[in-house]
């Protein structure tokens, strides 16, 4: 079956009838279809609209109020039809006017059929190629817009939305829904002021941001914003003014990212720096004191021994001085051990060595070791220990907790009776260390298990790490530790440990 071919359709615009008839016959001999002949610009525009030719042969000099160049310009505006000018004029002014219209070609009169045929085929092929390029370009643009829309709509990391010129929301993506909590039908049409805090709205901040964006093209900042449920989040935002080709404001595009996690991390780092500086201040003071005492008493011991060697006499002053030095060394060692424990806690390297332990014996032995210290301080010290209590624990670490609690009683409850109790049930062992001292202010009771927190006179030595480390040890065993205190009546420090290690 022979495929059906259509003849290219051509409109002739020529005001000389003989010339127009000659061109028409020539076109028909060449296999083209003439859809009409016009002698004026008005006729040409009418036939261009109704006959829909594929090409127009346009004489520059025609009848009517428009010449061929003006007519071709209107056709270019209203119809996608290529124009080839027919002209006997070759002056520079006429050619320049014709060029400004953007014709596809020229035929200078007189011309033969071969020239006309070649010019028409070149123009038809050029126009066809241009149409294909335009279609492809439009397809690419549509695909690009579709991909961009898909990217915007499906993006969950960023809130991407559009606003009109006064800040009313006109589009909404998944990221905006996730970050701000509104579904599209809940927010589209509402003003973006709802995303701001009460303080910012009262100060007119949303309006100021739009004004700055419209005057400079863009506004950027990080600040607190509000979700649908009223919760705040730290937002990084960019507002971009959207203008048309004439520079008129058409609206705004806004990009928001939830930076709350980064803000919290930044605040945590800032707090860590403050804690570090505080630690360095306390540590430098606390470490310097025992070192100074050691240096002083060792110097004294040397002088005493020199005097003894010279006089040949003996004295217990040397032993006293050395005892003080040894005590200071032990104090320094305890401080270093505490610092090492804190370092292990922060790096996750505080290890526990669990084994079945006679807990009753452990608590009893620790209390016996403190009897001398309490006697020396003239403090009544009693302990009531139930026997036969065995638990799965790290013996040395639990002993460290008891030593810390008893040491604190010696330091902070001077002159007060001290009572230790150990009880147990089927699940846990319960230890309490009670004093009848001045008590702990209520505001401090929730803080004393934090790093560098101390209760009492600043003259009492210590880094404020003992209770913090004790809390980490007890919790690593699956237990809990706390305090009950009333001003003027004393305090009870309590901790419990499960008989079996908890996961």
Coordinates of C-alpha atoms in Angstrom, one line a residue:
X1 CA 0.0 0.0 0.0
X2 CA 1.4 3.3 -1.1
X3 CA 1.7 5.8 1.8
X4 CA -0.5 9.0 1.5
X5 CA 1.6 12.1 1.2
X6 CA 0.3 15.6 1.6
X7 CA 1.5 18.5 -0.5
X8 CA 3.0 21.5 1.4
X9 CA 0.4 24.2 1.7
X10 CA 1.5 27.7 0.6
X11 CA -0.1 31.1 0.7
X12 CA 0.8 33.8 -1.9
X13 CA 0.6 37.5 -0.9
X14 CA 1.1 39.5 -4.1
X15 CA -0.9 42.6 -5.3
X16 CA 0.0 42.2 -9.0
X17 CA -2.5 39.6 -10.4
X18 CA -0.3 38.4 -13.3
X19 CA 2.7 37.9 -11.1
X20 CA 0.6 36.1 -8.5
X21 CA -0.9 33.8 -11.2
X22 CA 2.5 33.0 -12.5
X23 CA 3.8 32.1 -9.0
X24 CA 0.7 30.0 -8.4
X25 CA 1.2 28.0 -11.6
X26 CA 4.8 27.5 -10.8
X27 CA 4.1 26.2 -7.3
X28 CA 1.5 23.8 -8.6
X29 CA 4.0 22.5 -11.2
X30 CA 6.5 21.9 -8.4
X31 CA 3.9 19.9 -6.5
X32 CA 2.8 22.4 -3.9
X33 CA -0.8 23.3 -2.9
X34 CA -1.7 26.9 -3.1
X35 CA -4.3 27.6 -0.3
X36 CA -5.0 31.2 -1.4
X37 CA -3.8 34.4 -3.0
X38 CA -3.9 37.7 -1.1
X39 CA -3.3 41.2 -2.4
X40 CA -3.3 43.1 0.9
X41 CA -2.1 42.7 4.5
X42 CA -5.7 42.3 5.8
X43 CA -6.4 39.4 3.4
X44 CA -3.1 37.8 4.2
X45 CA -3.9 37.8 8.0
X46 CA -7.4 36.4 7.3
X47 CA -6.1 33.6 5.1
X48 CA -3.2 32.8 7.5
X49 CA -5.7 32.3 10.3
X50 CA -8.3 30.3 8.3
X51 CA -6.3 28.4 5.6
X52 CA -3.4 27.5 8.0
X53 CA -0.6 27.4 5.3
X54 CA 2.8 25.9 6.0
X55 CA 4.6 28.8 4.3
X56 CA 3.9 32.3 3.0
X57 CA 5.5 33.9 0.0
X58 CA 5.1 37.6 0.9
X59 CA 5.7 40.5 -1.5
X60 CA 7.1 43.5 0.4
X61 CA 5.0 46.0 -1.5
X62 CA 1.3 45.2 -1.3
X63 CA -2.1 47.0 -1.1
X64 CA -3.7 48.3 2.0
X65 CA -2.5 50.0 5.2
X66 CA 0.2 47.5 5.9
X67 CA 3.1 46.6 3.6
X68 CA 4.5 43.1 3.5
X69 CA 7.0 43.7 6.3
X70 CA 4.4 44.9 8.8
X71 CA 2.1 42.1 7.8
X72 CA 4.9 39.5 8.3
X73 CA 5.5 41.0 11.7
X74 CA 1.9 40.5 12.8
X75 CA 1.9 36.9 11.4
X76 CA 5.0 36.2 13.4
X77 CA 3.3 37.4 16.6
X78 CA 0.1 35.5 16.1
X79 CA 1.0 32.4 14.0
X80 CA 3.9 30.0 13.7
X81 CA 4.2 30.3 9.9
X82 CA 7.5 30.9 8.1
X83 CA 7.6 33.8 5.6
X84 CA 9.8 34.2 2.5
X85 CA 9.9 37.8 1.2
X86 CA 9.4 38.4 -2.5
X87 CA 10.9 41.8 -3.4
X88 CA 12.3 43.8 -6.2
X89 CA 13.7 46.3 -3.6
X90 CA 17.3 45.8 -2.7
X91 CA 18.0 49.1 -0.9
X92 CA 19.6 48.8 2.5
X93 CA 16.8 50.4 4.5
X94 CA 14.2 48.0 3.2
X95 CA 16.4 45.0 3.7
X96 CA 17.1 46.0 7.3
X97 CA 13.4 46.4 8.0
X98 CA 12.8 42.9 6.6
X99 CA 15.7 41.4 8.7
X100 CA 14.1 42.8 11.9
X101 CA 11.0 40.8 11.2
X102 CA 13.0 37.5 11.2
X103 CA 12.0 36.0 7.8
X104 CA 13.1 32.6 6.8
X105 CA 14.4 33.8 3.3
X106 CA 14.3 36.2 0.4
X107 CA 13.6 35.9 -3.3
X108 CA 14.6 38.8 -5.5
X109 CA 12.3 39.4 -8.5
X110 CA 12.6 38.3 -11.1
X111 CA 13.3 34.6 -10.1
X112 CA 12.8 31.3 -11.8
X113 CA 11.1 28.1 -10.6
X114 CA 14.4 26.5 -9.6
X115 CA 15.3 29.3 -7.3
X116 CA 11.8 29.3 -5.8
X117 CA 11.7 25.5 -5.4
X118 CA 15.1 25.6 -3.6
X119 CA 14.2 28.5 -1.4
X120 CA 10.9 26.8 -0.4
X121 CA 12.4 23.4 0.4
X122 CA 15.2 25.0 2.5
X123 CA 12.6 27.1 4.5
X124 CA 10.3 24.1 5.0
X125 CA 13.1 21.9 6.2
X126 CA 14.5 24.7 8.4
X127 CA 11.0 25.4 9.9
X128 CA 10.4 21.7 10.5
X129 CA 13.8 21.4 12.2
X130 CA 13.1 24.4 14.4
X131 CA 9.7 23.0 15.4
X132 CA 11.3 19.7 16.4
X133 CA 13.9 21.6 18.5
X134 CA 11.1 23.6 20.1
X135 CA 9.1 20.5 20.9
X136 CA 12.1 18.8 22.3
X137 CA 13.1 21.9 24.3
X138 CA 9.5 22.1 25.7
X139 CA 9.6 18.4 26.5
X140 CA 12.9 18.8 28.3
X141 CA 11.5 21.8 30.1
X142 CA 8.4 19.9 31.1
X143 CA 10.5 16.9 32.2
X144 CA 12.8 19.2 34.2
X145 CA 9.8 20.9 35.8
X146 CA 8.3 17.5 36.6
X147 CA 11.6 16.3 38.1
X148 CA 12.0 19.5 40.1
X149 CA 8.4 19.2 41.4
X150 CA 9.0 15.6 42.3
X151 CA 12.2 16.6 44.1
X152 CA 10.4 19.4 46.0
X153 CA 7.3 17.4 46.9
X154 CA 9.2 14.2 48.0
X155 CA 12.0 16.0 49.9
X156 CA 11.7 15.2 53.6
X157 CA 14.9 16.9 54.9
X158 CA 13.9 20.4 54.0
X159 CA 10.6 22.3 54.3
X160 CA 10.2 23.8 50.8
X161 CA 7.1 25.9 50.1
X162 CA 5.9 29.0 48.3
X163 CA 4.1 32.1 49.6
X164 CA 2.3 34.9 47.8
X165 CA 3.4 38.5 48.1
X166 CA 1.9 38.9 51.6
X167 CA 3.2 35.6 53.1
X168 CA 0.2 33.3 52.6
X169 CA 1.3 29.7 52.0
X170 CA 0.4 28.5 48.5
X171 CA 2.4 25.2 48.3
X172 CA 3.6 22.6 50.8
X173 CA 6.0 19.6 50.6
X174 CA 6.6 16.5 52.7
X175 CA 9.6 18.1 54.4
X176 CA 7.4 21.0 55.5
X177 CA 4.8 18.6 56.8
X178 CA 7.4 16.6 58.7
X179 CA 9.2 19.5 60.2
X180 CA 6.3 21.9 61.0
X181 CA 3.6 19.3 61.6
X182 CA 0.9 20.7 59.3
X183 CA -0.8 18.8 56.5
X184 CA -1.3 20.7 53.2
X185 CA -5.0 21.3 53.8
X186 CA -4.3 22.7 57.2
X187 CA -1.8 25.3 56.2
X188 CA -2.3 26.3 52.5
X189 CA -4.0 29.7 52.5
X190 CA -2.8 30.6 56.0
X191 CA -0.1 33.2 56.7
X192 CA 3.4 32.0 57.5
X193 CA 3.3 34.1 60.8
X194 CA 1.9 31.0 62.5
X195 CA 5.5 29.5 62.3
X196 CA 6.9 32.2 64.6
X197 CA 7.0 32.6 68.3
X198 CA 4.6 35.0 70.1
X199 CA 7.5 37.3 70.8
X200 CA 8.6 37.5 67.2
X201 CA 5.0 38.0 65.9
X202 CA 4.5 40.9 68.4
X203 CA 7.7 42.5 67.2
X204 CA 6.6 42.2 63.6
X205 CA 9.5 40.0 62.6
X206 CA 7.7 38.0 59.9
X207 CA 6.8 41.2 58.0
X208 CA 10.3 42.6 58.5
X209 CA 11.8 39.4 56.9
X210 CA 9.5 39.6 53.9
X211 CA 10.4 43.3 53.5
X212 CA 14.1 42.5 53.6
X213 CA 13.8 39.6 51.2
X214 CA 11.9 41.8 48.7
X215 CA 14.3 44.7 48.9
X216 CA 17.6 42.6 48.8
X217 CA 16.3 39.5 47.0
X218 CA 17.0 37.1 49.9
X219 CA 16.8 36.9 53.7
X220 CA 18.7 34.3 55.8
X221 CA 18.8 33.5 59.6
X222 CA 18.8 30.9 62.3
X223 CA 16.2 31.2 65.1
X224 CA 13.5 29.5 67.0
X225 CA 10.3 28.5 65.1
X226 CA 7.1 26.9 66.3
X227 CA 5.5 23.6 65.1
X228 CA 1.8 22.9 64.9
X229 CA 1.8 21.3 68.4
X230 CA 3.4 24.4 69.9
X231 CA 6.8 22.9 70.4
X232 CA 9.8 24.9 69.3
X233 CA 12.7 23.9 67.0
X234 CA 15.8 25.6 65.9
X235 CA 15.4 26.5 62.2
X236 CA 17.9 27.6 59.5
X237 CA 15.8 29.5 57.0
X238 CA 16.2 31.2 53.6
X239 CA 13.4 33.4 52.1
X240 CA 13.9 34.3 48.4
X241 CA 11.9 37.0 46.6
X242 CA 10.3 35.7 43.3
X243 CA 10.0 38.4 40.6
X244 CA 8.8 38.3 37.0
X245 CA 10.7 39.6 33.9
X246 CA 9.6 43.2 34.6
X247 CA 10.9 42.9 38.2
X248 CA 7.5 42.8 39.8
X249 CA 7.2 40.8 43.1
X250 CA 5.1 37.7 42.6
X251 CA 5.7 36.0 45.9
X252 CA 8.4 34.2 48.0
X253 CA 10.1 30.8 48.2
X254 CA 11.1 29.6 51.6
X255 CA 13.5 26.8 52.6
X256 CA 13.6 25.7 56.2
X257 CA 15.8 23.0 57.8
X258 CA 15.4 21.7 61.4
X259 CA 18.8 22.3 63.1
X260 CA 17.6 21.4 66.6
X261 CA 20.0 18.5 67.0
X262 CA 23.0 20.6 65.9
X263 CA 21.9 23.4 68.3
X264 CA 21.7 20.9 71.2
X265 CA 25.1 19.6 70.3
X266 CA 26.5 23.1 70.1
X267 CA 25.0 23.9 73.5
X268 CA 26.3 20.6 74.9
X269 CA 29.8 21.5 73.6
X270 CA 29.5 25.0 75.2
X271 CA 28.5 23.4 78.5
X272 CA 31.3 20.9 78.2
X273 CA 33.8 23.8 77.8
X274 CA 32.3 25.5 80.9
X275 CA 32.6 22.2 82.9
X276 CA 36.1 21.8 81.6
X277 CA 37.1 25.3 82.7
X278 CA 35.4 24.7 86.1
X279 CA 37.1 21.4 86.5
X280 CA 40.5 22.8 85.7
X281 CA 40.0 25.6 88.2
X282 CA 38.9 23.1 91.0
X283 CA 41.5 20.5 90.1
X284 CA 44.4 23.0 90.0
X285 CA 43.4 24.1 93.5
X286 CA 42.8 20.6 94.9
X287 CA 45.9 19.1 93.5
X288 CA 48.1 22.0 94.5
X289 CA 47.1 21.7 98.2
X290 CA 48.4 18.2 98.9
X291 CA 51.5 18.8 96.8
X292 CA 52.3 21.9 98.8
X293 CA 51.8 20.0 102.1
X294 CA 54.0 17.1 100.9
X295 CA 56.7 19.5 99.8
X296 CA 56.6 21.4 103.1
X297 CA 56.7 18.4 105.4
X298 CA 59.4 16.7 103.4
X299 CA 61.5 19.8 103.8
X300 CA 60.7 19.8 107.5
X301 CA 61.6 16.1 107.8
X302 CA 64.9 16.8 106.2
X303 CA 65.7 19.6 108.6
X304 CA 64.6 17.5 111.6
X305 CA 66.9 14.7 110.5
X306 CA 69.8 17.1 110.0
X307 CA 69.3 18.4 113.5
X308 CA 69.1 14.9 114.9
X309 CA 72.3 14.0 113.2
X310 CA 74.0 17.1 114.6
X311 CA 72.8 16.7 118.1
X312 CA 72.7 12.9 118.3
X313 CA 69.3 13.1 119.8
X314 CA 66.1 11.3 118.7
X315 CA 62.6 12.7 118.1
X316 CA 59.2 11.6 117.0
X317 CA 58.7 14.8 115.1
X318 CA 60.1 13.1 111.9
X319 CA 57.5 10.4 112.1
X320 CA 54.7 12.9 112.5
X321 CA 55.9 14.9 109.5
X322 CA 56.3 11.8 107.4
X323 CA 52.8 10.6 108.4
X324 CA 51.3 13.9 107.2
X325 CA 53.2 13.6 103.9
X326 CA 51.9 10.1 103.4
X327 CA 48.4 11.2 104.1
X328 CA 48.7 14.0 101.6
X329 CA 50.1 11.5 99.0
X330 CA 47.1 9.3 99.6
X331 CA 44.8 12.2 99.2
X332 CA 46.5 13.1 95.9
X333 CA 46.2 9.5 94.8
X334 CA 42.4 9.5 95.5
X335 CA 42.0 12.7 93.5
X336 CA 43.8 11.1 90.6
X337 CA 41.8 8.0 90.8
X338 CA 38.6 10.0 90.8
X339 CA 39.7 11.9 87.7
X340 CA 40.6 8.6 86.0
X341 CA 37.2 7.2 86.8
X342 CA 35.4 10.2 85.3
X343 CA 37.5 9.9 82.2
X344 CA 36.5 6.2 81.9
X345 CA 32.8 7.1 82.4
X346 CA 32.9 9.7 79.7
X347 CA 34.7 7.4 77.2
X348 CA 32.5 4.4 78.1
X349 CA 35.5 2.4 79.5
X350 CA 34.3 2.1 83.1
X351 CA 34.3 -1.7 83.3
X352 CA 32.7 -3.8 86.0
X353 CA 34.0 -7.3 87.1
X354 CA 30.9 -9.1 88.4
X355 CA 31.2 -12.0 90.8
X356 CA 29.0 -13.5 93.6
X357 CA 30.1 -11.6 96.7
X358 CA 29.3 -11.9 100.4
X359 CA 27.7 -8.4 100.5
X360 CA 27.1 -8.5 104.3
X361 CA 30.8 -9.1 104.9
X362 CA 31.9 -6.4 102.4
X363 CA 29.7 -3.7 104.1
X364 CA 30.7 -4.9 107.6
X365 CA 34.5 -4.8 106.8
X366 CA 34.2 -1.3 105.2
X367 CA 32.5 0.0 108.4
X368 CA 35.1 -1.6 110.7
X369 CA 37.8 0.2 108.7
X370 CA 36.2 3.5 109.4
X371 CA 35.7 2.9 113.2
X372 CA 39.1 4.5 114.0
X373 CA 38.4 7.6 111.9
X374 CA 35.0 8.2 113.5
X375 CA 36.5 7.6 117.0
X376 CA 39.2 10.2 116.2
X377 CA 36.5 12.6 115.1
X378 CA 34.6 11.9 118.3
X379 CA 31.6 10.8 116.3
X380 CA 29.3 8.0 117.3
X381 CA 29.2 5.3 114.6
X382 CA 26.8 2.4 114.6
X383 CA 26.0 -0.1 111.9
X384 CA 23.3 -2.8 111.6
X385 CA 24.2 -5.4 109.0
X386 CA 22.0 -8.4 108.2
X387 CA 24.1 -11.4 107.6
X388 CA 24.0 -13.9 104.7
X389 CA 23.3 -11.5 101.9
X390 CA 25.1 -12.5 98.6
X391 CA 24.8 -10.4 95.4
X392 CA 26.5 -10.4 92.0
X393 CA 28.6 -7.3 91.9
X394 CA 32.0 -5.7 91.4
X395 CA 33.4 -5.9 95.0
X396 CA 36.0 -3.1 94.6
X397 CA 33.6 -0.7 92.9
X398 CA 30.8 -1.2 95.5
X399 CA 33.4 -0.8 98.3
X400 CA 34.4 2.5 96.5
X401 CA 30.8 3.7 96.8
X402 CA 30.6 2.8 100.6
X403 CA 34.0 4.5 101.2
X404 CA 32.7 7.7 99.5
X405 CA 29.5 7.8 101.5
X406 CA 31.3 7.3 104.8
X407 CA 34.0 9.8 103.9
X408 CA 31.3 12.4 103.1
X409 CA 29.7 11.7 106.5
X410 CA 33.1 12.4 108.2
X411 CA 33.5 15.7 106.2
X412 CA 30.0 17.1 106.1
X413 CA 28.4 15.9 109.3
X414 CA 31.1 16.6 111.8
X415 CA 30.1 15.7 115.3
X416 CA 26.9 14.0 114.2
X417 CA 26.1 10.4 114.9
X418 CA 26.4 8.1 111.9
X419 CA 24.3 5.0 111.3
X420 CA 24.7 2.4 108.6
X421 CA 22.1 -0.2 107.7
X422 CA 22.0 -3.2 105.4
X423 CA 18.8 -5.0 104.7
X424 CA 17.6 -7.3 101.9
X425 CA 14.5 -8.9 100.3
X426 CA 14.2 -11.6 97.6
X427 CA 15.3 -9.2 94.9
X428 CA 17.6 -6.5 96.2
X429 CA 20.0 -5.5 98.9
X430 CA 19.4 -2.0 100.5
X431 CA 22.1 0.1 102.1
X432 CA 21.6 3.4 103.9
X433 CA 24.1 5.8 105.5
X434 CA 22.3 8.2 107.9
X435 CA 23.7 11.3 109.6
X436 CA 22.1 13.8 111.9
X437 CA 23.9 16.9 110.6
X438 CA 22.7 20.2 109.1
X439 CA 21.0 18.6 106.1
X440 CA 21.1 19.4 102.4
X441 CA 19.0 22.3 100.9
X442 CA 16.2 20.9 98.7
X443 CA 17.4 22.7 95.7
X444 CA 20.8 20.9 95.9
X445 CA 19.4 17.4 96.5
X446 CA 18.8 16.9 92.7
X447 CA 22.3 18.3 91.8
X448 CA 24.7 16.6 94.2
X449 CA 25.0 13.5 92.0
X450 CA 26.2 15.8 89.1
X451 CA 29.9 16.5 88.3
X452 CA 31.7 19.1 90.5
X453 CA 28.7 19.6 92.8
X454 CA 29.5 20.0 96.5
X455 CA 27.5 20.7 99.6
X456 CA 28.7 22.6 102.6
X457 CA 31.6 25.0 103.1
X458 CA 33.9 25.8 100.2
X459 CA 36.8 25.1 102.6
X460 CA 35.9 21.3 102.5
X461 CA 38.3 19.7 100.0
X462 CA 37.2 17.6 97.1
X463 CA 36.4 17.9 93.4
X464 CA 32.7 17.1 93.8
X465 CA 33.1 13.9 91.9
X466 CA 32.5 11.2 94.5
X467 CA 28.7 11.0 94.4
X468 CA 28.8 11.4 90.6
X469 CA 31.1 8.4 90.3
X470 CA 29.1 6.4 92.9
X471 CA 25.9 7.0 90.9
X472 CA 27.5 5.7 87.7
X473 CA 28.8 2.6 89.5
X474 CA 25.4 1.8 91.1
X475 CA 23.5 2.3 87.8
X476 CA 26.0 0.1 86.0
X477 CA 24.9 -2.6 88.4
X478 CA 21.3 -2.0 87.6
X479 CA 20.6 -0.3 90.9
X480 CA 19.7 3.2 92.1
X481 CA 21.1 5.7 94.5
X482 CA 19.5 8.8 96.1
X483 CA 19.2 11.0 99.1
X484 CA 16.6 12.1 101.6
X485 CA 17.3 15.2 103.6
X486 CA 15.7 17.8 105.8
X487 CA 17.4 21.0 106.9
X488 CA 18.5 20.7 110.6
X489 CA 17.6 17.0 110.8
X490 CA 20.3 15.4 108.7
X491 CA 20.5 13.2 105.6
X492 CA 20.1 9.6 104.5
X493 CA 22.0 8.4 101.5
X494 CA 20.5 5.2 100.1
X495 CA 21.4 2.8 97.3
X496 CA 20.0 -0.6 96.3
X497 CA 21.6 -3.4 94.3
X498 CA 19.9 -6.3 92.6
X499 CA 21.0 -9.8 93.8
X500 CA 21.4 -10.8 90.2
X501 CA 23.0 -8.4 87.7
X502 CA 20.5 -6.7 85.5
X503 CA 21.0 -6.5 81.7

